[in-house]
CSV table of C-alpha atoms in Angstrom, one decimal:
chain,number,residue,atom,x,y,z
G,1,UNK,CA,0.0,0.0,0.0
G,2,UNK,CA,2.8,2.3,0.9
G,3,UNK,CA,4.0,1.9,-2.2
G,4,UNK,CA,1.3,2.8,-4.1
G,5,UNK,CA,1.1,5.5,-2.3
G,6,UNK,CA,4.6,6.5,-3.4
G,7,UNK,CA,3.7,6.3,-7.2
G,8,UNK,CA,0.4,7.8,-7.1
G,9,UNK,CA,2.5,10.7,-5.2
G,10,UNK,CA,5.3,10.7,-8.0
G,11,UNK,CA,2.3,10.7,-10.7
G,12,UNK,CA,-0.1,13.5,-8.8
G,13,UNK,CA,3.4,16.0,-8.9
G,14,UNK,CA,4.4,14.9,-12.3
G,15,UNK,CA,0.8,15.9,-13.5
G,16,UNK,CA,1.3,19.0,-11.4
G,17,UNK,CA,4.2,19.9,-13.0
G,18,UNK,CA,3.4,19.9,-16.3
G,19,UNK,CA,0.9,22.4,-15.6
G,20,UNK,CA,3.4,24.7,-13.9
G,21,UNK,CA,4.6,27.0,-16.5
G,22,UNK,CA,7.0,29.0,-15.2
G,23,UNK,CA,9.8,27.5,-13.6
G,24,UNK,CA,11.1,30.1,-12.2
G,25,UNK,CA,9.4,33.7,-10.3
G,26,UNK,CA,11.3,36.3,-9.1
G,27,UNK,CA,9.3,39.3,-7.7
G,28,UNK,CA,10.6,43.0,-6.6
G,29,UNK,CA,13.7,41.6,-5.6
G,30,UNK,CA,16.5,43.9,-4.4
G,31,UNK,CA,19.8,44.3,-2.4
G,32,UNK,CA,21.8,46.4,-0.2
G,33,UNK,CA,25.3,46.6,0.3
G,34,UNK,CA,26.5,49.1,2.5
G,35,UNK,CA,23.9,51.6,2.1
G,36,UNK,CA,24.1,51.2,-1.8
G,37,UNK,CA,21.2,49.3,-3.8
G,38,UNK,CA,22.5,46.7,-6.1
G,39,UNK,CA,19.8,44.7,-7.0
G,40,UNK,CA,16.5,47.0,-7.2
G,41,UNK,CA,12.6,45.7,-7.6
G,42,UNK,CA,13.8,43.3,-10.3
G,43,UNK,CA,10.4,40.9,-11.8
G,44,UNK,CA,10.6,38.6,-14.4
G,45,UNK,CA,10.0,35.1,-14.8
G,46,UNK,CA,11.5,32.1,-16.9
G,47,UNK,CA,9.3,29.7,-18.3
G,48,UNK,CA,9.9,25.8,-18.5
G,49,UNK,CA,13.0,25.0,-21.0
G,50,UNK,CA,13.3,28.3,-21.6
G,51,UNK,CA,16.9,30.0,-21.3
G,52,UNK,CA,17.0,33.5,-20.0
G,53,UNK,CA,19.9,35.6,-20.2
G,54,UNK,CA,20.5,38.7,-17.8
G,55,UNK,CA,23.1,40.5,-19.6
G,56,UNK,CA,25.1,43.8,-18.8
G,57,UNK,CA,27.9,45.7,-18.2
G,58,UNK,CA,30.3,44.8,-14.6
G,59,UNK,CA,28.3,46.2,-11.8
G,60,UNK,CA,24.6,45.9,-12.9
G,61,UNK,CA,23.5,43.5,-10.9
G,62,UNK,CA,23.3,40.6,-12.7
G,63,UNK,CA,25.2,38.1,-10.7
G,64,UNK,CA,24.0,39.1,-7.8
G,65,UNK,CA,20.5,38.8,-8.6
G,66,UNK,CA,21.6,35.2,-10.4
G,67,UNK,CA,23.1,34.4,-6.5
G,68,UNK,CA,19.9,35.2,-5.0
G,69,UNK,CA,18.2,32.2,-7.1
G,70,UNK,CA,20.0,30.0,-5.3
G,71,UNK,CA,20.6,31.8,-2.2
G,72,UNK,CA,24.1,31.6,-2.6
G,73,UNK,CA,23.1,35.4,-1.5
G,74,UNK,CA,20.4,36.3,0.6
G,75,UNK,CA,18.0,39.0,-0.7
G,76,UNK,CA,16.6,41.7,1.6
G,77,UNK,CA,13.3,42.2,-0.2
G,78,UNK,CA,11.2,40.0,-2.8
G,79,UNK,CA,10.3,36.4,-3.8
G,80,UNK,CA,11.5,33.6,-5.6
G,81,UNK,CA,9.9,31.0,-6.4
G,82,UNK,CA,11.6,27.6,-7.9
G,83,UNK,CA,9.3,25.1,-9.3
G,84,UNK,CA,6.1,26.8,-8.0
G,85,UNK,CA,7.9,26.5,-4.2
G,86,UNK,CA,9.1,29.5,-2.7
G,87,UNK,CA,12.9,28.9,-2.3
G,88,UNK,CA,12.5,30.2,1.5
G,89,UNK,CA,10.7,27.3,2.3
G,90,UNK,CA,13.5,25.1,2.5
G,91,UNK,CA,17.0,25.5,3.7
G,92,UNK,CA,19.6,26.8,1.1
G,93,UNK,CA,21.4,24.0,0.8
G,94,UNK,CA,18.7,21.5,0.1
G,95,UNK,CA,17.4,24.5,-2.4
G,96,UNK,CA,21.4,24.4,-4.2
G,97,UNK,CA,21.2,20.6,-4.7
G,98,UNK,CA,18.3,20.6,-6.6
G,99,UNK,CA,19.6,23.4,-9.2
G,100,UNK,CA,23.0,23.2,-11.4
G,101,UNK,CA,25.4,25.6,-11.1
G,102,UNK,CA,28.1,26.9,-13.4
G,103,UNK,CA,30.6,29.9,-13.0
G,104,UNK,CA,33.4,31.1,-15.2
G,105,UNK,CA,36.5,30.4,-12.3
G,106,UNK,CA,34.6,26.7,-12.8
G,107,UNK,CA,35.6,25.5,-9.2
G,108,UNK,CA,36.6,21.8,-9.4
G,109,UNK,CA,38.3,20.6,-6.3
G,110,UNK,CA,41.7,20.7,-7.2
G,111,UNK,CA,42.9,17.5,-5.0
G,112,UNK,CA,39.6,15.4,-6.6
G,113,UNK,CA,39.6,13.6,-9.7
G,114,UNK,CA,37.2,14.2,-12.8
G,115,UNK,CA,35.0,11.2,-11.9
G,116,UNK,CA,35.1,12.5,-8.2
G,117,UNK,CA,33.7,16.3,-8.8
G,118,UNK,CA,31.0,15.0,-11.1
G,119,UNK,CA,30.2,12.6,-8.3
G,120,UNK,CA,29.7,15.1,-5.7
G,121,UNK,CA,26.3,16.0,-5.7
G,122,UNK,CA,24.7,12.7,-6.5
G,123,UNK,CA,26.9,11.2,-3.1
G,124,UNK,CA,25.2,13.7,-1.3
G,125,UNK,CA,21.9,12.8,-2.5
G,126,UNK,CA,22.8,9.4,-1.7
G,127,UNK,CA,22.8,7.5,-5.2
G,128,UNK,CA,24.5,4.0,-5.4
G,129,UNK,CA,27.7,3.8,-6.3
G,130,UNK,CA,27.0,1.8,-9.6
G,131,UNK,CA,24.4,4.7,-10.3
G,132,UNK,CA,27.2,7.2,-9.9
G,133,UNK,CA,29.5,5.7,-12.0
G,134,UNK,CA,27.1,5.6,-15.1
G,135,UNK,CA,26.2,8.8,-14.6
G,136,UNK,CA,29.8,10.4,-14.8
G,137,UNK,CA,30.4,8.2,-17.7
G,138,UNK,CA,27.5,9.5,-19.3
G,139,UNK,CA,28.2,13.0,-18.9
G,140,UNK,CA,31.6,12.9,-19.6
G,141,UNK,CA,30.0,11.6,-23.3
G,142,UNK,CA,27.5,14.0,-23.5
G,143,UNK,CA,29.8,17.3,-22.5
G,144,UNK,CA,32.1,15.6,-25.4
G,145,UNK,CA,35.1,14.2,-23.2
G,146,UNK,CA,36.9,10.7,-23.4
G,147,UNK,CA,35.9,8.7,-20.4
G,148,UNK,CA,40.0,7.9,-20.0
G,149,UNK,CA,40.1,11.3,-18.0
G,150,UNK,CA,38.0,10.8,-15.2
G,151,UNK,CA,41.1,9.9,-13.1
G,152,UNK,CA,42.7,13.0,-13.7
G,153,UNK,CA,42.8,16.0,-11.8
G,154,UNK,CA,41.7,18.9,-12.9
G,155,UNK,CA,45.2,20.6,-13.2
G,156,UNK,CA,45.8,17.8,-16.3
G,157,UNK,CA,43.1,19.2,-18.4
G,158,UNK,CA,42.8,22.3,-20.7
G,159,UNK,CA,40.9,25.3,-19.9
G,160,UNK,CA,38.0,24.3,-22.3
G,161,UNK,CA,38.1,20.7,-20.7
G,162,UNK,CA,37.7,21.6,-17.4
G,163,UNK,CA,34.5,24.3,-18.1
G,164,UNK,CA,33.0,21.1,-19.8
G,165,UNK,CA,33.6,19.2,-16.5
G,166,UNK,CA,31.7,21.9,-14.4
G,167,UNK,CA,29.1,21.7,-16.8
G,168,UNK,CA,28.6,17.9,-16.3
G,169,UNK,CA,29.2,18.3,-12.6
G,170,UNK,CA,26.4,20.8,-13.1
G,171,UNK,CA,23.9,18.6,-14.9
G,172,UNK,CA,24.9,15.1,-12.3
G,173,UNK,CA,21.7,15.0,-10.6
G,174,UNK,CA,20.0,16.3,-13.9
G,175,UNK,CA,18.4,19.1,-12.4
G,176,UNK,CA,15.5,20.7,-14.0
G,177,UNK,CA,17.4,24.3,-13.6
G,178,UNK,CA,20.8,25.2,-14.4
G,179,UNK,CA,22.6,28.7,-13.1
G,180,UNK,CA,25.4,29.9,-14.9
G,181,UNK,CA,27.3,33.1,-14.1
G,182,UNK,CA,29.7,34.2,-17.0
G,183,UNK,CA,30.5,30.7,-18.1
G,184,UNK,CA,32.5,30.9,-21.1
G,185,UNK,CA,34.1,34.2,-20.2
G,186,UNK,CA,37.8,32.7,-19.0
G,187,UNK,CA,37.8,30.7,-22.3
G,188,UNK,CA,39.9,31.2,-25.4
G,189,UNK,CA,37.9,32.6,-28.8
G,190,UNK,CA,37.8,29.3,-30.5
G,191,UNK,CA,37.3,27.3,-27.5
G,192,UNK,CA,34.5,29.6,-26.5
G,193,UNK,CA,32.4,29.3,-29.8
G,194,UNK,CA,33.0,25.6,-29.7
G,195,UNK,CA,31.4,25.0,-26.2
G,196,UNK,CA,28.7,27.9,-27.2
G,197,UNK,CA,27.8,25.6,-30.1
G,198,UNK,CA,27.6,21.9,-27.8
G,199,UNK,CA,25.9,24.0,-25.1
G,200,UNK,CA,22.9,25.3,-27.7
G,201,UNK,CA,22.8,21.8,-28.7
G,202,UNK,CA,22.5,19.9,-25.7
G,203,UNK,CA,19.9,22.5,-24.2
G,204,UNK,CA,17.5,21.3,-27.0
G,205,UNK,CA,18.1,17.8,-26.1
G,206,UNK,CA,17.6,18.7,-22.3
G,207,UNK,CA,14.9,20.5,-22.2
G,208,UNK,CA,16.3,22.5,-19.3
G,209,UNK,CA,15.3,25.5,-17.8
G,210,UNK,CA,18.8,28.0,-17.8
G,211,UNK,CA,19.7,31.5,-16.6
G,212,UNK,CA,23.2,32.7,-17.9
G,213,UNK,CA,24.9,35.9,-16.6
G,214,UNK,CA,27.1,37.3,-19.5
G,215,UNK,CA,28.2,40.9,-20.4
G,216,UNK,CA,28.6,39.8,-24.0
G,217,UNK,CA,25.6,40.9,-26.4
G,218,UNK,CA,26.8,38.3,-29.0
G,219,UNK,CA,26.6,35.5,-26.5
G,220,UNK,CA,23.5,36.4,-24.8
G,221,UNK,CA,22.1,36.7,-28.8
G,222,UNK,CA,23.1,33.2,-29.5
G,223,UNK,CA,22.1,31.6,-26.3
G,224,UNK,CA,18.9,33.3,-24.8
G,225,UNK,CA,15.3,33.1,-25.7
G,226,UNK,CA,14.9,35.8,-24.1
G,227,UNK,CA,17.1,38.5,-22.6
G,228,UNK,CA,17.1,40.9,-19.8
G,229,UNK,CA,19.3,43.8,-20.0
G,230,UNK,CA,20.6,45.3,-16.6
G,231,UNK,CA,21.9,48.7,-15.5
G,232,UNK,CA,22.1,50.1,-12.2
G,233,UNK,CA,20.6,47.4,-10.5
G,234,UNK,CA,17.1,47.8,-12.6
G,235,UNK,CA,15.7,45.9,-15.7
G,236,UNK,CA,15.5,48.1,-18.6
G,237,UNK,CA,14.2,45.6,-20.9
G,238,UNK,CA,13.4,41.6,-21.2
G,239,UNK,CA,12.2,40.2,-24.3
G,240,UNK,CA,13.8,38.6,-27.4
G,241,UNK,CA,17.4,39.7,-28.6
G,242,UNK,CA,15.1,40.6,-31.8
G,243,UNK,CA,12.8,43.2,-29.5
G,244,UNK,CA,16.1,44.2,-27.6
G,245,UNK,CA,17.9,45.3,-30.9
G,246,UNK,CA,15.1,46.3,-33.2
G,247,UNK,CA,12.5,47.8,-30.6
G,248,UNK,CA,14.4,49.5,-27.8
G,249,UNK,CA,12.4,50.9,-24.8
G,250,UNK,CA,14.8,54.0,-24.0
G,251,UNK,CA,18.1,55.6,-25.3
G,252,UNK,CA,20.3,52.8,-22.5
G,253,UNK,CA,19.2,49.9,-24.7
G,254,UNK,CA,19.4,51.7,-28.2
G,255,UNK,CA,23.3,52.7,-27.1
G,256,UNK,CA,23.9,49.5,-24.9
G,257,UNK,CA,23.8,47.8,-28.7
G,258,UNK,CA,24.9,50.7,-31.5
G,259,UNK,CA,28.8,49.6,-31.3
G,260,UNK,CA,27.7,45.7,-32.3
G,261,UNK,CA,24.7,46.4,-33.8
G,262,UNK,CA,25.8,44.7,-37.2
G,263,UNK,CA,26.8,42.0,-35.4
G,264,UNK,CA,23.9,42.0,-34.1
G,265,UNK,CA,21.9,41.6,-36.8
G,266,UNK,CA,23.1,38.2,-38.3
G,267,UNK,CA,22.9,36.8,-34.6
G,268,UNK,CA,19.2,38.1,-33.9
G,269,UNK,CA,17.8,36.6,-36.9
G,270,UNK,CA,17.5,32.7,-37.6
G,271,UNK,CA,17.7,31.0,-40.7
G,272,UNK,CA,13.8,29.9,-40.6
G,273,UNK,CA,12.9,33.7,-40.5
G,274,UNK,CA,14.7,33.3,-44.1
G,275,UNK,CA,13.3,30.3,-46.0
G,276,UNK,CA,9.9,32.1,-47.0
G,277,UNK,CA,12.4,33.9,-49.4
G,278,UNK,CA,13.8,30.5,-50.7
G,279,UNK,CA,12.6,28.0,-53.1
G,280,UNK,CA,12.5,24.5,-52.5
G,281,UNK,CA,15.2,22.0,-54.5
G,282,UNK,CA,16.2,18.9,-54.4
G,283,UNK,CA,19.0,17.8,-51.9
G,284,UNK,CA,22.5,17.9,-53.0
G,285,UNK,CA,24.2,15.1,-51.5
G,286,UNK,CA,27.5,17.5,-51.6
G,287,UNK,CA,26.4,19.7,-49.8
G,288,UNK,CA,27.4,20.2,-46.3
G,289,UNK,CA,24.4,19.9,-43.9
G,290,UNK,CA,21.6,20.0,-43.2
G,291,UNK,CA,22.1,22.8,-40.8
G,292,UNK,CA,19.5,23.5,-37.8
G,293,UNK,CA,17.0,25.7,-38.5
G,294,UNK,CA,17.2,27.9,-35.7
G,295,UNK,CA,20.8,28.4,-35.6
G,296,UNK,CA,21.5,32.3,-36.1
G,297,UNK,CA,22.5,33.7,-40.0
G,298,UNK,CA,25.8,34.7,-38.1
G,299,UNK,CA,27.0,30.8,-37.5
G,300,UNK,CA,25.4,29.9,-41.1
G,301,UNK,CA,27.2,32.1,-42.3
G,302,UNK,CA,30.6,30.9,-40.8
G,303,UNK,CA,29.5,27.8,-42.8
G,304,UNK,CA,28.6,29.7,-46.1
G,305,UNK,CA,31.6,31.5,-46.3
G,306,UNK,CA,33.3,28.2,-47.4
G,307,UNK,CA,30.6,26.3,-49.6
G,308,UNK,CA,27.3,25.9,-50.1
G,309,UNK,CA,25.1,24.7,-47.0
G,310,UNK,CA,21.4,23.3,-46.9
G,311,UNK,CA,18.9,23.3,-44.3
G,312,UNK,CA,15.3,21.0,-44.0
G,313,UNK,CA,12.0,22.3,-42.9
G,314,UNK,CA,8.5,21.3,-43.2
G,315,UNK,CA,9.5,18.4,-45.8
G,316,UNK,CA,11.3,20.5,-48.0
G,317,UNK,CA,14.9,21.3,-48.7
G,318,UNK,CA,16.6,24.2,-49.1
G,319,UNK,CA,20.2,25.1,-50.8
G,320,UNK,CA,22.0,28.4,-50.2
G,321,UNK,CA,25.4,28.6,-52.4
G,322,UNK,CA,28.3,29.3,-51.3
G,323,UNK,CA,28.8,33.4,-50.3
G,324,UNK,CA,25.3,33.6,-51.1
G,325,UNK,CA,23.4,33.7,-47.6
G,326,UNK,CA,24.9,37.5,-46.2
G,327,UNK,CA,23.5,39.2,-49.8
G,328,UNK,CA,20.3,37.0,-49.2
G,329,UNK,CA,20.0,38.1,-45.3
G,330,UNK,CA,20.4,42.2,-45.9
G,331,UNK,CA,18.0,41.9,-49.7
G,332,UNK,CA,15.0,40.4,-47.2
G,333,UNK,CA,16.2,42.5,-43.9
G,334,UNK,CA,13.2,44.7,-43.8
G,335,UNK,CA,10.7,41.8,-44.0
G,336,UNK,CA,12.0,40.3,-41.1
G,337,UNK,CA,12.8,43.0,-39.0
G,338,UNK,CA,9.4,43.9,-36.4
């Protein structure tokens, strides 16, 4: 009987779930330090899978409000609610287990091996040991790392290895939220755009829900659904990168863009905003792809610049030659533009 219980319990919050929109609440939340307000009557919410970006320049208060998700900082006014649950409910570090974590330093224990800072969180939540070691082998494949190296230490591996370690530690107990604050930021260029890429692609397959702290427009373009941008503590603006950039809501957000706004551009707009302006042909089996559809026109066009690339939507196939998708993107700008 009692476990019956248990799985009509598991079933009733399941059900629940799925009706709970928005994963995440955060209401008139601010912050003091010292007099000085750092994080003032900031609202927004972030919806189930979605991936919201705060962005800004050092000192808006991104971080901080990113800290008081997981109350890694304590706020002095507002809500938070996780999962429909207010996150004062339950001490912090119960709250911190139940949501992944990700910063730029990256944090491994230094004196641990790979296998052993994956391992950390599910040990604390008490998973078998044959559990555990399945899991770390699993995420070492999914983060794209050989499963040889999970009895290194973290002072054997690259810079970009060890930020794709703290993302599997982050993702061990495959939490249904994920926190990251400036991850990519220590990283080299290439290294950088190559983890941005895996990270876009394993959010699809993880249906996550993610909050990323980044000063960088292009990265917060690439990654978010929807951005907020922060200055002096406040929320200007939240909405898509393509309300941010084409429909500013004061002079902050107009100027906050004008030095990348070409940039921009190519990284607002995806390539299905472009097919309407494309005919249908039959696949080419030499040409590279077939590309996502909702990747940006600025990493299509990284693609493009070398041959022709193809793309699949609505059982149809599309061919753009090579050079050809830039003059394509700027002839049809004004129809996609809001």
């Amino acid at each position: 009987m009692a476990a019956l219980l248990t799985v009509m319990d598991f079933l009733l919050r399941l059900t629940l779930a799925s009706f709970i929109k928005s994963m995440i609440k955060v209401k008139n939340l601010s912050k003091s330090y010292d007099g000085r307000r750092v994080v003032n009557d900031v609202s927004f919410k972030v919806d189930r899978g979605q991936t919201l970006v705060l962005l800004g320049t050092s000192g808006s208060g991104k971080s901080t409000t990113l800290k008081m998700i997981n109350r890694l900082i304590e706020k002095d006014q507002g809500n938070v609610w996780v999962n429909d649950q207010d996150i004062d409910v339950s001490p912090s570090h119960l709250l911190r287990r139940k949501i992944g974590y990700v910063i730029q330093q990256i944090g491994l224990f230094p004196h641990y091996s790979i296998a052993q800072n994956i391992a950390l969180v599910p040990q604390l939540l008490g998973w078998h040991k044959a559990r555990i070691d399945g899991r770390v082998n699993e995420l070492l494949n999914l983060v794209g790392l050989e499963d040889t190296i999970k009895h290194r230490t973290p002072d054997q591996l690259s810079g970009g290895q060890q930020q794709r370690v703290g993302l599997a530690r982050a993702l061990a107990s495959d939490p249904e939220i994920i926190l990251m604050d400036e991850p990519f930021g220590a990283l080299d260029p290439i290294t950088r755009a190559e983890i941005q890429s895996e990270f876009k692609l394993l959010k699809k397959s993880m249906h996550k829900t993610v909050i990323i702290v980044t000063h960088d427009s292009k990265e917060a373009f690439e990654l978010a659904d929807r951005v907020a941008l922060m200055n002096n503590g406040r929320i200007e603006q939240i909405g898509t990168p393509k309300e941010l950039l084409f429909q500013p809501a004061s002079d902050f957000v107009a100027q906050f863009f004008a030095s990348h706004y070409v940039e921009l551009e190519l990284t607002a707009i995806k390539i299905n905003e472009l097919l309407p302006f494309l005919a249908p042909v039959e696949m080419d089996k030499k040409v590279s792809g077939p590309l996502p559809v909702d990747i940006s026109v600025s990493e299509a066009a990284q693609h493009n610049r070398s041959g022709a690339i193809s793309f699949s939507a609505d059982k149809n196939d599309f061919i753009i030659p090579e050079g050809q998708l830039l003059p394509l993107f700027y002839a049809n700008l004004n129809h996609v533009v809001p």
